[in-house]
mmCIF file of C-alpha atoms in Angstrom:
data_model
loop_
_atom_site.group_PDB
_atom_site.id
_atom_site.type_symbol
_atom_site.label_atom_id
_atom_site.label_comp_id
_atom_site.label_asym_id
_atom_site.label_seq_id
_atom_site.Cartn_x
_atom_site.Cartn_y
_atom_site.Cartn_z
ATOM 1 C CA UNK A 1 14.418 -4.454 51.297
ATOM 2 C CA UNK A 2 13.971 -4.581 47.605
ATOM 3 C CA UNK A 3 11.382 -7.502 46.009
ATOM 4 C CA UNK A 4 12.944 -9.438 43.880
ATOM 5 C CA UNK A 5 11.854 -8.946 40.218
ATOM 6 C CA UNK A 6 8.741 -10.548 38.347
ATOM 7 C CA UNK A 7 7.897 -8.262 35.514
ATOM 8 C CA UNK A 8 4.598 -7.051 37.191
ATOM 9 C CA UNK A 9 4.006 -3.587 38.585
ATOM 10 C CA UNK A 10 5.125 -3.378 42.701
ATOM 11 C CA UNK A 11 6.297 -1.588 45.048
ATOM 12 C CA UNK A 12 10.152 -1.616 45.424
ATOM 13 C CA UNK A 13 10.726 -1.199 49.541
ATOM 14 C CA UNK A 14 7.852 -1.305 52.018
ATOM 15 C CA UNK A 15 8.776 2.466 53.035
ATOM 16 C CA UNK A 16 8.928 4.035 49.723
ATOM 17 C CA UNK A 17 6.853 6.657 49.663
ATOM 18 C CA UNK A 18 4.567 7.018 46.207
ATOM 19 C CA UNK A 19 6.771 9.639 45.042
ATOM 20 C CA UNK A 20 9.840 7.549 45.042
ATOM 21 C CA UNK A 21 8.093 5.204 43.583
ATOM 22 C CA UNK A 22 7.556 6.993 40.639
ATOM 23 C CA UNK A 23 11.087 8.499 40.693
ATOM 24 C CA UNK A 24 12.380 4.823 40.891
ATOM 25 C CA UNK A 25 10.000 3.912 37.372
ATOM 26 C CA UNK A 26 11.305 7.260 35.882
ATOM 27 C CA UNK A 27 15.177 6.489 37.224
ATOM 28 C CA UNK A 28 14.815 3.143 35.481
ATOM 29 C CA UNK A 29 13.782 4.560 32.309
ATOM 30 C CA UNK A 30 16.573 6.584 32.431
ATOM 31 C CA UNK A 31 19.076 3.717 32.859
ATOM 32 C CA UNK A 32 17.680 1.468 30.017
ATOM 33 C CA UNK A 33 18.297 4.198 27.741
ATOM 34 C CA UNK A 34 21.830 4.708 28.577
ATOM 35 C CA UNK A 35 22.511 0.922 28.240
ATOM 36 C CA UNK A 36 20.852 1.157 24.743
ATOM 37 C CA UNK A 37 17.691 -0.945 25.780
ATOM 38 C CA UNK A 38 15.702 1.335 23.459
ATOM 39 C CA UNK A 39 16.481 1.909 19.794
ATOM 40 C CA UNK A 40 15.589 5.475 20.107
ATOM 41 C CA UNK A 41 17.754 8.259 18.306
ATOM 42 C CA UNK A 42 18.266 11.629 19.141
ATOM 43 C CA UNK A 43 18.952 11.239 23.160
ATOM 44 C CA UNK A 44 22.511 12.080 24.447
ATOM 45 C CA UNK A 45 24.173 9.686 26.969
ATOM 46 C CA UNK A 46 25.718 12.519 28.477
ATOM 47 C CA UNK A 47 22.371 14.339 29.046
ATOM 48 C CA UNK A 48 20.768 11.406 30.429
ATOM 49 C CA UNK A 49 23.377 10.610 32.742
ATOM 50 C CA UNK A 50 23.114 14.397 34.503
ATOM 51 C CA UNK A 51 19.404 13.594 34.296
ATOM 52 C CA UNK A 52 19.895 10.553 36.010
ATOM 53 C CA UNK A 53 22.474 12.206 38.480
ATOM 54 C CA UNK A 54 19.962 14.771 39.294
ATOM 55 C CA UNK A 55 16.795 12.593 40.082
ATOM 56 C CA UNK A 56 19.006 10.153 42.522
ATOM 57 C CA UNK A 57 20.065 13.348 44.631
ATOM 58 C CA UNK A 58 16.598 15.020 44.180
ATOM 59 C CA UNK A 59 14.867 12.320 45.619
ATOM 60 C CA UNK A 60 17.838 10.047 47.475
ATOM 61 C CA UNK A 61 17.390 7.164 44.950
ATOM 62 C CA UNK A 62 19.834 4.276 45.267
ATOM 63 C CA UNK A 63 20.541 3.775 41.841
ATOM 64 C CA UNK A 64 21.069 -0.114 42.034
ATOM 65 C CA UNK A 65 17.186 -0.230 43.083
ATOM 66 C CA UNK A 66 15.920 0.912 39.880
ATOM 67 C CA UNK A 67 16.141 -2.131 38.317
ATOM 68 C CA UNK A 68 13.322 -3.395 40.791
ATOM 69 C CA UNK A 69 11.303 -0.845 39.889
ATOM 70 C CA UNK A 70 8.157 -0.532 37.930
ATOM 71 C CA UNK A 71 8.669 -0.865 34.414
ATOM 72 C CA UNK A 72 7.106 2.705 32.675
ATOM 73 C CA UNK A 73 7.019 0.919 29.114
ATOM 74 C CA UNK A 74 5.089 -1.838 30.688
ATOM 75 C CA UNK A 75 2.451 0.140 32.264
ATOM 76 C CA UNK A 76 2.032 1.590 28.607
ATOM 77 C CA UNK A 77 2.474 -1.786 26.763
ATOM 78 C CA UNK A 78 -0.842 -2.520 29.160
ATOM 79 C CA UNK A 79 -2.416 0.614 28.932
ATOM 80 C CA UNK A 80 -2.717 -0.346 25.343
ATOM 81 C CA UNK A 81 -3.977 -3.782 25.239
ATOM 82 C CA UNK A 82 -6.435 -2.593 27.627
ATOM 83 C CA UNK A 83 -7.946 -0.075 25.662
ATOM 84 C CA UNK A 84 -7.376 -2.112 22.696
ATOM 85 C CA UNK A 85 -9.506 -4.780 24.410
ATOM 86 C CA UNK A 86 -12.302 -1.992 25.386
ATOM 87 C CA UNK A 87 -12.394 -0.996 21.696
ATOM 88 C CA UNK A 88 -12.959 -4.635 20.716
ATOM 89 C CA UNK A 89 -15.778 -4.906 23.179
ATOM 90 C CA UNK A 90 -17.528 -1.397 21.987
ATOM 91 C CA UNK A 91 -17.199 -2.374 18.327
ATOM 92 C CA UNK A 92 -18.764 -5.438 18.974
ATOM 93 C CA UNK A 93 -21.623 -3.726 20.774
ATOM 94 C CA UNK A 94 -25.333 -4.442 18.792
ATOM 95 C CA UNK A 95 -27.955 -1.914 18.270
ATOM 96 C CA UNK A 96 -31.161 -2.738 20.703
ATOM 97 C CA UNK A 97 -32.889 -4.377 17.341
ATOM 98 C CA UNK A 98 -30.164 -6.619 16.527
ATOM 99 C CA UNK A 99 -29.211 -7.849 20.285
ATOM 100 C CA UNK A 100 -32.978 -8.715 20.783
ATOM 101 C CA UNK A 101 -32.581 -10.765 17.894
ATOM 102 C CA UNK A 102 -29.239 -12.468 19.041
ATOM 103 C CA UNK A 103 -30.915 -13.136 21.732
ATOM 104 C CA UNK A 104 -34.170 -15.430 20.037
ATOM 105 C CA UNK A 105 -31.374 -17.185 18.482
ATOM 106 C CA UNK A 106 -29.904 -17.648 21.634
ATOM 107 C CA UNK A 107 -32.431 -19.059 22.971
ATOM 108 C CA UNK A 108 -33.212 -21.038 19.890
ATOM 109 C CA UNK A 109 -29.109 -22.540 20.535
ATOM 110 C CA UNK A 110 -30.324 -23.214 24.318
ATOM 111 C CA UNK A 111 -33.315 -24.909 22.808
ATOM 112 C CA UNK A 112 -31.028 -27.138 20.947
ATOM 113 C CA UNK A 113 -28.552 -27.871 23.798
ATOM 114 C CA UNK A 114 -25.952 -25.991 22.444
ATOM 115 C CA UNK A 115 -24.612 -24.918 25.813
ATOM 116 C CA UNK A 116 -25.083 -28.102 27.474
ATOM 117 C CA UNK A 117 -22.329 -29.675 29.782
ATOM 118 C CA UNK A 118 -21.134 -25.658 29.701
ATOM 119 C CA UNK A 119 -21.802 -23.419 32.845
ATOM 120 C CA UNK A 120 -22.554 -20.277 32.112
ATOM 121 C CA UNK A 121 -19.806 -18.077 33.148
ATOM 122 C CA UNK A 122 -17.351 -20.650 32.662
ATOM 123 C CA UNK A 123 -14.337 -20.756 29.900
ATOM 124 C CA UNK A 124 -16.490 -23.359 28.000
ATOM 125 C CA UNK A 125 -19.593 -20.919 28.105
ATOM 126 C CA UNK A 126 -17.846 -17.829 27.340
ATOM 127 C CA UNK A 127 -16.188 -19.651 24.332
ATOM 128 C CA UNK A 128 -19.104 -21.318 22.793
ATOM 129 C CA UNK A 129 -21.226 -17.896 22.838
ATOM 130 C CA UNK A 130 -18.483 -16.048 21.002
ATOM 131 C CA UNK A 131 -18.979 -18.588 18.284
ATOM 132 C CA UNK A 132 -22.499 -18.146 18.262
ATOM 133 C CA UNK A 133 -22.192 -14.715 18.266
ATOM 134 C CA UNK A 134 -19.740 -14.863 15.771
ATOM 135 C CA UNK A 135 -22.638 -17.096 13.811
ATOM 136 C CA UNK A 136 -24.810 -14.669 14.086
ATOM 137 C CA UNK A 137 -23.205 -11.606 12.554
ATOM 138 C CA UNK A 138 -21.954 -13.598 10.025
ATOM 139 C CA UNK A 139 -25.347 -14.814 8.368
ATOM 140 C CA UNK A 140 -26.863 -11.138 9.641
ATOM 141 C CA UNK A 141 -24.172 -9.798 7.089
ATOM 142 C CA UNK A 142 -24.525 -12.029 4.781
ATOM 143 C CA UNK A 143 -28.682 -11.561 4.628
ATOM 144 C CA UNK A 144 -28.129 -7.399 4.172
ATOM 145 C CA UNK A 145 -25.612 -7.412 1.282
ATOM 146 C CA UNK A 146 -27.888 -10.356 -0.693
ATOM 147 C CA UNK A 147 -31.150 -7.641 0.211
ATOM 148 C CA UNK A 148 -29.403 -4.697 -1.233
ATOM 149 C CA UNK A 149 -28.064 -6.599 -3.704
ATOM 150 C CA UNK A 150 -31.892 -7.612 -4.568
ATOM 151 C CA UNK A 151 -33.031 -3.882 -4.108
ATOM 152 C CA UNK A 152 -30.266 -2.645 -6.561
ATOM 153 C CA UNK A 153 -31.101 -4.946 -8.955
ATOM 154 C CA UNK A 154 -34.561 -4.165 -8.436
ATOM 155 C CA UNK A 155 -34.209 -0.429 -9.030
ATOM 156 C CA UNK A 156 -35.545 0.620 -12.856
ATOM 157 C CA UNK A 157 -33.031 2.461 -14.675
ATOM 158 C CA UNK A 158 -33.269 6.342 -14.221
ATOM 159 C CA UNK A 159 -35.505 7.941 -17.456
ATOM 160 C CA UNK A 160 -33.506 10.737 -19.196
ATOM 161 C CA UNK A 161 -35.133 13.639 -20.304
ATOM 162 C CA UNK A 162 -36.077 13.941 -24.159
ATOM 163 C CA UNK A 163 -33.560 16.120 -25.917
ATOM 164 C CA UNK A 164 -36.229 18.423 -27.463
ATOM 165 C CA UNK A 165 -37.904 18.992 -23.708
ATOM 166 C CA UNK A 166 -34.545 20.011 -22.261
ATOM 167 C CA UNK A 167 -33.954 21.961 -25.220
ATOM 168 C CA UNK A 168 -37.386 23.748 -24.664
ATOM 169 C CA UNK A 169 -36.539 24.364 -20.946
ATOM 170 C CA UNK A 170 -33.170 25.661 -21.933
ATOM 171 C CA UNK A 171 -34.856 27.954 -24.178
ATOM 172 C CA UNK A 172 -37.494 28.772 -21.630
ATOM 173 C CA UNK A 173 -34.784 30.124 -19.698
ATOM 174 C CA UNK A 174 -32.929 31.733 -21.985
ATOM 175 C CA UNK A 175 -36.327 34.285 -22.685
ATOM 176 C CA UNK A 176 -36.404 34.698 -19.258
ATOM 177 C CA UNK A 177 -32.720 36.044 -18.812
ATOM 178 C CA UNK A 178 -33.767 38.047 -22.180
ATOM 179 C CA UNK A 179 -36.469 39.765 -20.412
ATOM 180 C CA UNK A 180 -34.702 40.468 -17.446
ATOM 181 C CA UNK A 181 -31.517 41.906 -19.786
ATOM 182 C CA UNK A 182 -29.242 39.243 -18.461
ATOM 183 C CA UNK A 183 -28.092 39.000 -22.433
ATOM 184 C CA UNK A 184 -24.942 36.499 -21.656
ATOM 185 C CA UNK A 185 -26.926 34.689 -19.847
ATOM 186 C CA UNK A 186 -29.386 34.468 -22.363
ATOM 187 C CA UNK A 187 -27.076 33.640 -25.034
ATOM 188 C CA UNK A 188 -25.522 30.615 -22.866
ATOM 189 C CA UNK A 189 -28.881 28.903 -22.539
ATOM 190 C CA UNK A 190 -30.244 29.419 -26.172
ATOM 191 C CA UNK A 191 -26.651 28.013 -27.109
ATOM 192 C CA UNK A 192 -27.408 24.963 -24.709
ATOM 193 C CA UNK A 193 -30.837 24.466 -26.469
ATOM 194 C CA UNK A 194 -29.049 24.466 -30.167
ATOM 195 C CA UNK A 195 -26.689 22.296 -29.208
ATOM 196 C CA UNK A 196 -29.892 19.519 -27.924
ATOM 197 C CA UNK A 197 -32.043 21.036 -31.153
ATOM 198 C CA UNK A 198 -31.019 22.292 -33.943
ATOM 199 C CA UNK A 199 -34.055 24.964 -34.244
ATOM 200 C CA UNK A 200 -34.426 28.167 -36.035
ATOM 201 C CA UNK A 201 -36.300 29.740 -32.877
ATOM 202 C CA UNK A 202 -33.478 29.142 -31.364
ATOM 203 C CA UNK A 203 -30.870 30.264 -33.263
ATOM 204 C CA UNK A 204 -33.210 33.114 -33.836
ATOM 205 C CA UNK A 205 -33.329 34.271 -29.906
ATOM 206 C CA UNK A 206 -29.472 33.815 -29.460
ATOM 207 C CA UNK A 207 -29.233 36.681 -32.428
ATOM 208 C CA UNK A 208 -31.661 38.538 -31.052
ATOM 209 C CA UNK A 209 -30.061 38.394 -27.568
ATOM 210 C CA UNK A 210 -26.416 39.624 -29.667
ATOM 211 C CA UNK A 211 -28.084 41.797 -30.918
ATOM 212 C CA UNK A 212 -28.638 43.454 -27.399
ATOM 213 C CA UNK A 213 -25.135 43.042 -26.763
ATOM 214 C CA UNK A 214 -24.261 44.948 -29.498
ATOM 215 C CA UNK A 215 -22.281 42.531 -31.018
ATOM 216 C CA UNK A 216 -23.829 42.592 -34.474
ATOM 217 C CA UNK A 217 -21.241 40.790 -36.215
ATOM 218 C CA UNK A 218 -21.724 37.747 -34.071
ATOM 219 C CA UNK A 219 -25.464 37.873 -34.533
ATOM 220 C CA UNK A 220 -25.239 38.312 -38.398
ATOM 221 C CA UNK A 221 -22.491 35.628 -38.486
ATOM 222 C CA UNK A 222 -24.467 33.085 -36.271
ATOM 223 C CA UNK A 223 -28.167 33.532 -37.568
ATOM 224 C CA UNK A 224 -26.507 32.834 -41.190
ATOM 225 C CA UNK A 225 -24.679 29.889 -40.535
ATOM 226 C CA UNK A 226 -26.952 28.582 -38.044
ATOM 227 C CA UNK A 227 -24.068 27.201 -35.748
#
């Protein structure tokens, strides 16, 4: 004999075995699709009706039963507000230095008689220490962003280097690539020092380092119009 339905998960006749069970959830699936329950495209009545035809002959399903049966996009519907729950609860989860400080102001709250006329464990309880909670994070948020606030505004601005030391560093560099015969490279970095310091050294070396490359016209051109 079938239960009559309520919505929750159950088990449709008292000799059912697990199995038929299932096939019953899976059968009713089935069915609600073919009435157009679900607004689900690309499924063809005529395939789910062979599917349907198979399963009650597979496992000797009467098909008026089904609607008795456990409801598959329930169980999921619950799945998901249970895990949706559990994520709640982990996000809400303090680090061992914060929850021993929710917990002096806790006490603090019990100090004051917050909880009283509230059991603990009850509604009531449970209630009133979400707010505190609740309380808690807010002015623990509240006291971080006006401290880095503070420490940003505390923080001197960053010194920039003096033009004619990063020129001299650039130049630095560029004798070093010289040395080694890296002559592009060399003429990249004395070029990076002109362009900080107009300096005849300078301009000098990047010649020079032309010069290497053969590329006399350049040099000539360059060392006279100092550019």
């Amino acid at each position: 004999v079938s239960t009559q339905s309520t919505g929750n998960p159950r088990i449709i006749m008292s000799n059912s075995s697990q199995h038929q069970q299932i096939a019953y959830s899976i059968l009713r699936y089935l069915k609600e699709h073919v009435e157009g329950k679900y607004e689900y495209n690309g499924l063809e009545k005529e395939g789910l009706e062979v599917a349907i035809q198979c399963l009650t002959s597979s496992f000797q399903l009467n098909a008026e039963e089904a609607s008795n049966a456990v409801s598959l996009v329930s169980l999921f519907e619950q799945k998901g507000l249970q895990e949706e729950k559990k994520t709640s609860k982990e996000s809400t989860q303090l680090d061992p230095e914060t929850e021993a400080k929710f917990q002096s102001y806790l006490a603090l709250l019990k100090q004051k008689k917050y909880f009283d006329g509230a059991e603990e464990g009850s509604k009531d309880y449970q209630t009133r220490f979400e707010k505190a909670k609740e309380r808690f994070l807010k002015s623990r948020n509240e006291k971080q962003q006006k401290e880095g606030a503070s420490t940003e505004a505390a923080k001197e601005p960053e010194s920039t280097k003096d033009p004619k030391e990063q020129a001299e560093e650039f130049k630095t560099i560029g004798n070093q690539k010289l040395a080694a015969k890296q002559y592009k490279e060399a003429v990249e970095f004395y070029g990076k020092a002109i362009q900080l310091q107009k300096n005849a050294i300078y301009y000098s070396n990047r010649a020079a380092a032309y010069t290497f490359l053969k590329d006399y016209e350049k040099s000539h051109l360059r060392l006279l119009s100092c550019h």
